[in-house]
PDB file of C-alpha atoms (C1' of nucleotides) in Angstrom:
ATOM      1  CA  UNK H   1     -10.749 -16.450 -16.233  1.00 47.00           C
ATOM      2  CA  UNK H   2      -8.233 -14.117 -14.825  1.00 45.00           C
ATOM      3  CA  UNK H   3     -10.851 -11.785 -14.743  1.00 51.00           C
ATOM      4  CA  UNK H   4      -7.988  -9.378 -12.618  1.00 53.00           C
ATOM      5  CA  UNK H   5      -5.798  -9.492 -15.334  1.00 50.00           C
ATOM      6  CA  UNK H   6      -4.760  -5.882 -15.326  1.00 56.00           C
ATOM      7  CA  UNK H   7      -2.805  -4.104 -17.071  1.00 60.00           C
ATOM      8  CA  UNK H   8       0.714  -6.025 -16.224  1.00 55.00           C
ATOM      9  CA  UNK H   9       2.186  -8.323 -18.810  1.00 62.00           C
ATOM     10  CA  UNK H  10       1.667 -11.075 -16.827  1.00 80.00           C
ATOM     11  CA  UNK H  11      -0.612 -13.230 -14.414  1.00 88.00           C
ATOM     12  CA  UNK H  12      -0.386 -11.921 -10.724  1.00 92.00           C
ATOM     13  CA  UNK H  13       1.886 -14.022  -9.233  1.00 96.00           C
ATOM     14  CA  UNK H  14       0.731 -16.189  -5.630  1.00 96.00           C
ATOM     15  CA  UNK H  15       1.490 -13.400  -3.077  1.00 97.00           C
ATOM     16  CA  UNK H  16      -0.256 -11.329  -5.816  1.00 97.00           C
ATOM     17  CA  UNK H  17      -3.389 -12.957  -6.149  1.00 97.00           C
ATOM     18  CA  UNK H  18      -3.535 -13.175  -2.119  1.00 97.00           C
ATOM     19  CA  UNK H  19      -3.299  -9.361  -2.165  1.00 98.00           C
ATOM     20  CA  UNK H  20      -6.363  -8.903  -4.455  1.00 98.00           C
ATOM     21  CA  UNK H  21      -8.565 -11.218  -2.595  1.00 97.00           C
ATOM     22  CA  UNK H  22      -8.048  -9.469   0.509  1.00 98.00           C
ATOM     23  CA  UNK H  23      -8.548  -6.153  -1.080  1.00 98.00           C
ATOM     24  CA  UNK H  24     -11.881  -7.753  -3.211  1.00 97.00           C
ATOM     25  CA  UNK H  25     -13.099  -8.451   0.265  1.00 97.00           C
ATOM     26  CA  UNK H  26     -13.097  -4.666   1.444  1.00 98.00           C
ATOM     27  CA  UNK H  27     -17.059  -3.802   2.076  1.00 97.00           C
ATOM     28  CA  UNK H  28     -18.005  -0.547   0.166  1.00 97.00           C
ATOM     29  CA  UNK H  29     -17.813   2.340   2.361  1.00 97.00           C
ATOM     30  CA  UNK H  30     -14.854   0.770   4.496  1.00 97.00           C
ATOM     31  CA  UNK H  31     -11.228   0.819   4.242  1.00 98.00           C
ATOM     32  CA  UNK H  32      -7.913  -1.154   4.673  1.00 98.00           C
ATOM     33  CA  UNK H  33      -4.219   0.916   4.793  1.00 98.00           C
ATOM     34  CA  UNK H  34      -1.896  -0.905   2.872  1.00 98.00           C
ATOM     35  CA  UNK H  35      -0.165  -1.720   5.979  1.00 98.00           C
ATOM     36  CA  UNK H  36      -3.491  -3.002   7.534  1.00 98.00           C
ATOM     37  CA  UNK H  37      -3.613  -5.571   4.501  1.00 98.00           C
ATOM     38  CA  UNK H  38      -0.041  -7.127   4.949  1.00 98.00           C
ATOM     39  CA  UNK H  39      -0.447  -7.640   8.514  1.00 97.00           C
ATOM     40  CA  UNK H  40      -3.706  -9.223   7.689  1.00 97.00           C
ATOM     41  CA  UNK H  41      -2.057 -11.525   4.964  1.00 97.00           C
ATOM     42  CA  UNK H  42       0.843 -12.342   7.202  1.00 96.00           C
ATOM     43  CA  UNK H  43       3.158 -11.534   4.678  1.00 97.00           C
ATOM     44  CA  UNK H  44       4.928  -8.554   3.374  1.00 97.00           C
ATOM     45  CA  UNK H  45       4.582  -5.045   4.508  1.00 98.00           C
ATOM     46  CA  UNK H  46       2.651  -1.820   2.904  1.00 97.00           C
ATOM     47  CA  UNK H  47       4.853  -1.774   0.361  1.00 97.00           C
ATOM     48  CA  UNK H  48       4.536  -4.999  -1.713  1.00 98.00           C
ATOM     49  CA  UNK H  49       0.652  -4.315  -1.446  1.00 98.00           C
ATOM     50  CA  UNK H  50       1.126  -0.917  -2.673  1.00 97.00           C
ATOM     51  CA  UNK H  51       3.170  -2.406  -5.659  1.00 97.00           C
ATOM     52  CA  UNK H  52       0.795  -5.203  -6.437  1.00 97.00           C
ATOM     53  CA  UNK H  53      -2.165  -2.676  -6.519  1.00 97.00           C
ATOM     54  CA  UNK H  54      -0.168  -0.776  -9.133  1.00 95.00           C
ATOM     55  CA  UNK H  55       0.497  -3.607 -11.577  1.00 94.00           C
ATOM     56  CA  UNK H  56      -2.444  -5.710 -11.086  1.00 95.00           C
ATOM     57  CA  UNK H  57      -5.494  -3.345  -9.059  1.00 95.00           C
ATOM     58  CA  UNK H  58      -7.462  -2.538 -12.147  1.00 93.00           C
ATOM     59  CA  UNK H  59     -10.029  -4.891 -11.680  1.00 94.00           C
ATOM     60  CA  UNK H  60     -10.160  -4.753  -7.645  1.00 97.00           C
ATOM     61  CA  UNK H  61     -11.419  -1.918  -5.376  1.00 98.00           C
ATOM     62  CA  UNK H  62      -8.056  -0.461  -5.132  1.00 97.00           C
ATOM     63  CA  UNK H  63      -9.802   2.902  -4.007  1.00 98.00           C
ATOM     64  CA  UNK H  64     -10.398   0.645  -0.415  1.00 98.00           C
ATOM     65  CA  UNK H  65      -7.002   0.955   0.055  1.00 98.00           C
ATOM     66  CA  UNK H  66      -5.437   3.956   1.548  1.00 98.00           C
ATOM     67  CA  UNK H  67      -1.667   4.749   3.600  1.00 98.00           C
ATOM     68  CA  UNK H  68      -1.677   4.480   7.269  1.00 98.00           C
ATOM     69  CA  UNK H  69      -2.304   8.670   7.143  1.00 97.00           C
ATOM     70  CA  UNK H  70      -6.451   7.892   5.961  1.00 98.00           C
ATOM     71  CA  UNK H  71      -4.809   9.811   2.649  1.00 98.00           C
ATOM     72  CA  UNK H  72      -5.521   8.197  -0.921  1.00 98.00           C
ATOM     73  CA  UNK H  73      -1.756   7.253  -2.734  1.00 97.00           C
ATOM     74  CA  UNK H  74      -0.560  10.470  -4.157  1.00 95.00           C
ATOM     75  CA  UNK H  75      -1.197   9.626  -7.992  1.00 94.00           C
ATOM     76  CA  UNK H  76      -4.870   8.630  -6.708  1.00 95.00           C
ATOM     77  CA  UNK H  77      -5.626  10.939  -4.028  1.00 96.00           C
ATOM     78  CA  UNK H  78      -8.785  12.646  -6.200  1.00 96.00           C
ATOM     79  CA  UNK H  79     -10.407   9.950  -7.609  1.00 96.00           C
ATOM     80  CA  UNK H  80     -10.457   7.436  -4.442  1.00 97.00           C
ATOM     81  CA  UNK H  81     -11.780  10.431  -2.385  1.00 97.00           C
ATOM     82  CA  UNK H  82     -14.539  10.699  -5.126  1.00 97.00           C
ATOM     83  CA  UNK H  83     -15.457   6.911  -5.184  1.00 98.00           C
ATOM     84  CA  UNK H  84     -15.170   6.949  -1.518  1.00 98.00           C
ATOM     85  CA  UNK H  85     -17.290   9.839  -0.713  1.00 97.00           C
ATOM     86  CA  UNK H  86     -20.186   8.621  -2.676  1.00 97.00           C
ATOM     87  CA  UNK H  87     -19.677   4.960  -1.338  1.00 97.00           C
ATOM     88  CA  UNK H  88     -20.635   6.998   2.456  1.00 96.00           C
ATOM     89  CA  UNK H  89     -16.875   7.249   3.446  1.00 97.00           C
ATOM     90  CA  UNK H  90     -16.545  10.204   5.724  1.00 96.00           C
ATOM     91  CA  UNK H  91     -13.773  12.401   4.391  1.00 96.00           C
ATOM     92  CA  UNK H  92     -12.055  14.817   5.732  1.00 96.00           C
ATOM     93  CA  UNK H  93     -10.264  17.065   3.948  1.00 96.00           C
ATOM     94  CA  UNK H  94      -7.799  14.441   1.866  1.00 96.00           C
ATOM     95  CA  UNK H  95      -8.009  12.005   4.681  1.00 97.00           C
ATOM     96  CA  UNK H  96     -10.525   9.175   5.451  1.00 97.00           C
ATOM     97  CA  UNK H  97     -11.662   8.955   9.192  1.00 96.00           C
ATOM     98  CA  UNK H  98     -10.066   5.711   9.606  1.00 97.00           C
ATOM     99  CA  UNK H  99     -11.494   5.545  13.101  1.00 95.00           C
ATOM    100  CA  UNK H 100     -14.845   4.796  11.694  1.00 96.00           C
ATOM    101  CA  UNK H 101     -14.071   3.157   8.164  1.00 97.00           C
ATOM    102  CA  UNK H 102     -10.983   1.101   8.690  1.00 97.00           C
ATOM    103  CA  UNK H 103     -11.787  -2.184   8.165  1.00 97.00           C
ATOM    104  CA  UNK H 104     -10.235  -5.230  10.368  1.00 94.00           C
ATOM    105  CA  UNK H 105     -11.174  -8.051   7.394  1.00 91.00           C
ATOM    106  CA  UNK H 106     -13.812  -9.216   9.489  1.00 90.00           C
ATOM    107  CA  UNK H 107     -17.866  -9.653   8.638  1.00 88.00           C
ATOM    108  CA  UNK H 108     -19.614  -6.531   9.425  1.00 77.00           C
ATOM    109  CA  UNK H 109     -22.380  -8.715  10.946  1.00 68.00           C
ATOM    110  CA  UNK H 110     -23.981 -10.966   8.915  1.00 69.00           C
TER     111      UNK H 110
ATOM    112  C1'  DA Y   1      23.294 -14.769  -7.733  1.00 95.64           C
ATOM    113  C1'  DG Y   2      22.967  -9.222  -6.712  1.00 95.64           C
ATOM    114  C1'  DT Y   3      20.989  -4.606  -7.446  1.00 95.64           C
ATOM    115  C1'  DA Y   4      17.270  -1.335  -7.919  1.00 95.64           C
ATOM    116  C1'  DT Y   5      12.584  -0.121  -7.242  1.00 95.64           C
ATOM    117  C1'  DG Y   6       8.137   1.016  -4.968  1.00 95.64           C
ATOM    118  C1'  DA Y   7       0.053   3.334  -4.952  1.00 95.64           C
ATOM    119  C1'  DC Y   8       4.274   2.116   2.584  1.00 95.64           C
ATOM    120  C1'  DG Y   9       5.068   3.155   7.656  1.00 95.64           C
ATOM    121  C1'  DG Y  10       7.165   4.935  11.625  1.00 95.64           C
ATOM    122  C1'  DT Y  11      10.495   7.942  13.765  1.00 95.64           C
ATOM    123  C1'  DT Y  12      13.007  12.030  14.162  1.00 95.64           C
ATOM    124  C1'  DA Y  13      14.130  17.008  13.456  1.00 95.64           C
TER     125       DA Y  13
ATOM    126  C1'  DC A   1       1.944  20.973   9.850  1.00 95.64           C
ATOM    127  C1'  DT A   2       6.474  19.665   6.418  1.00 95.64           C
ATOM    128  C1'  DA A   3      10.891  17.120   5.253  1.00 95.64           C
ATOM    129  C1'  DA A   4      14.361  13.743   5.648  1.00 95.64           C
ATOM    130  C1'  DC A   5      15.738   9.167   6.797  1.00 95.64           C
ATOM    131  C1'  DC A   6      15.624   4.338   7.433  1.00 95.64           C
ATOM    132  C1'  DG A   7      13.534  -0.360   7.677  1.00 95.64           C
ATOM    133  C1'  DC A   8      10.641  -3.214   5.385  1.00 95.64           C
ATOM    134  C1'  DC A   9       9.897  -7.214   1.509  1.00 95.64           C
ATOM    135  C1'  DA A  10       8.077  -8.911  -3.101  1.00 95.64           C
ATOM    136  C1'  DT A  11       9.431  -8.025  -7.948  1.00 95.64           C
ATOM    137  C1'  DA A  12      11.773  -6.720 -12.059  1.00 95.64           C
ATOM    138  C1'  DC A  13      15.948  -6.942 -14.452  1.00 95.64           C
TER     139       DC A  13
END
DNA sequence: AGTATGACGGTTA
DNA sequence: CTAACCGCCATAC
């Protein structure tokens, strides 16, 4: 049940998968940089998660995940501001007020 | 194996 | 604020 089977020929690979639970974990409303999600993981840097959104982020909140500026990736800028704005994300301008939705991967409070 | 490519990030001008 | 540059690291070929 890949059920993130996206888009990409194949099956996310191990970092891959790591990637899209992090990202599946991102409470509406909140956000993660791409940055903020490697340095959770450990492993690779902004970059790699950018690229595994692309290929495999269909079926994840990829709209969670913004660059290190609180601005949506260019091709997405629009429609994660939209998605984002109606989950209660406070948006300014094209940016995100990280300072109040960045999310450090931790339980909001049970 | 080596090279090219990014939904990035930080610094510098 | 914009623009250029470089370091980063998993993947694709």
């Amino acid at each position: 049940m890949g059920v993130r089977a996206g888009v990409g020929g194949g099956e996310p690979t191990a970092y891959a998968r790591t990637v899209l639970d992090v990202v599946e974990r991102i409470p509406p409303g909140r956000v993660m940089t791409y940055g903020d999600v490697a340095e959770y993981l450990g492993t690779g840097t902004g970059r790699t998660v950018g690229a595994v959104l692309r290929r495999y982020g269909s079926e994840v909140p990829w709209w969670r995940v913004v660059q290190a500026s609180g601005r949506p990736a260019e091709p997405l800028v629009q429609a994660a501001l939209a998605r984002l704005s109606r989950e209660g994300c406070a948006v300014h301008g094209e940016r995100i007020a990280l300072a109040a939705a960045r999310w450090d991967g931790r339980p909001i409070r049970i």
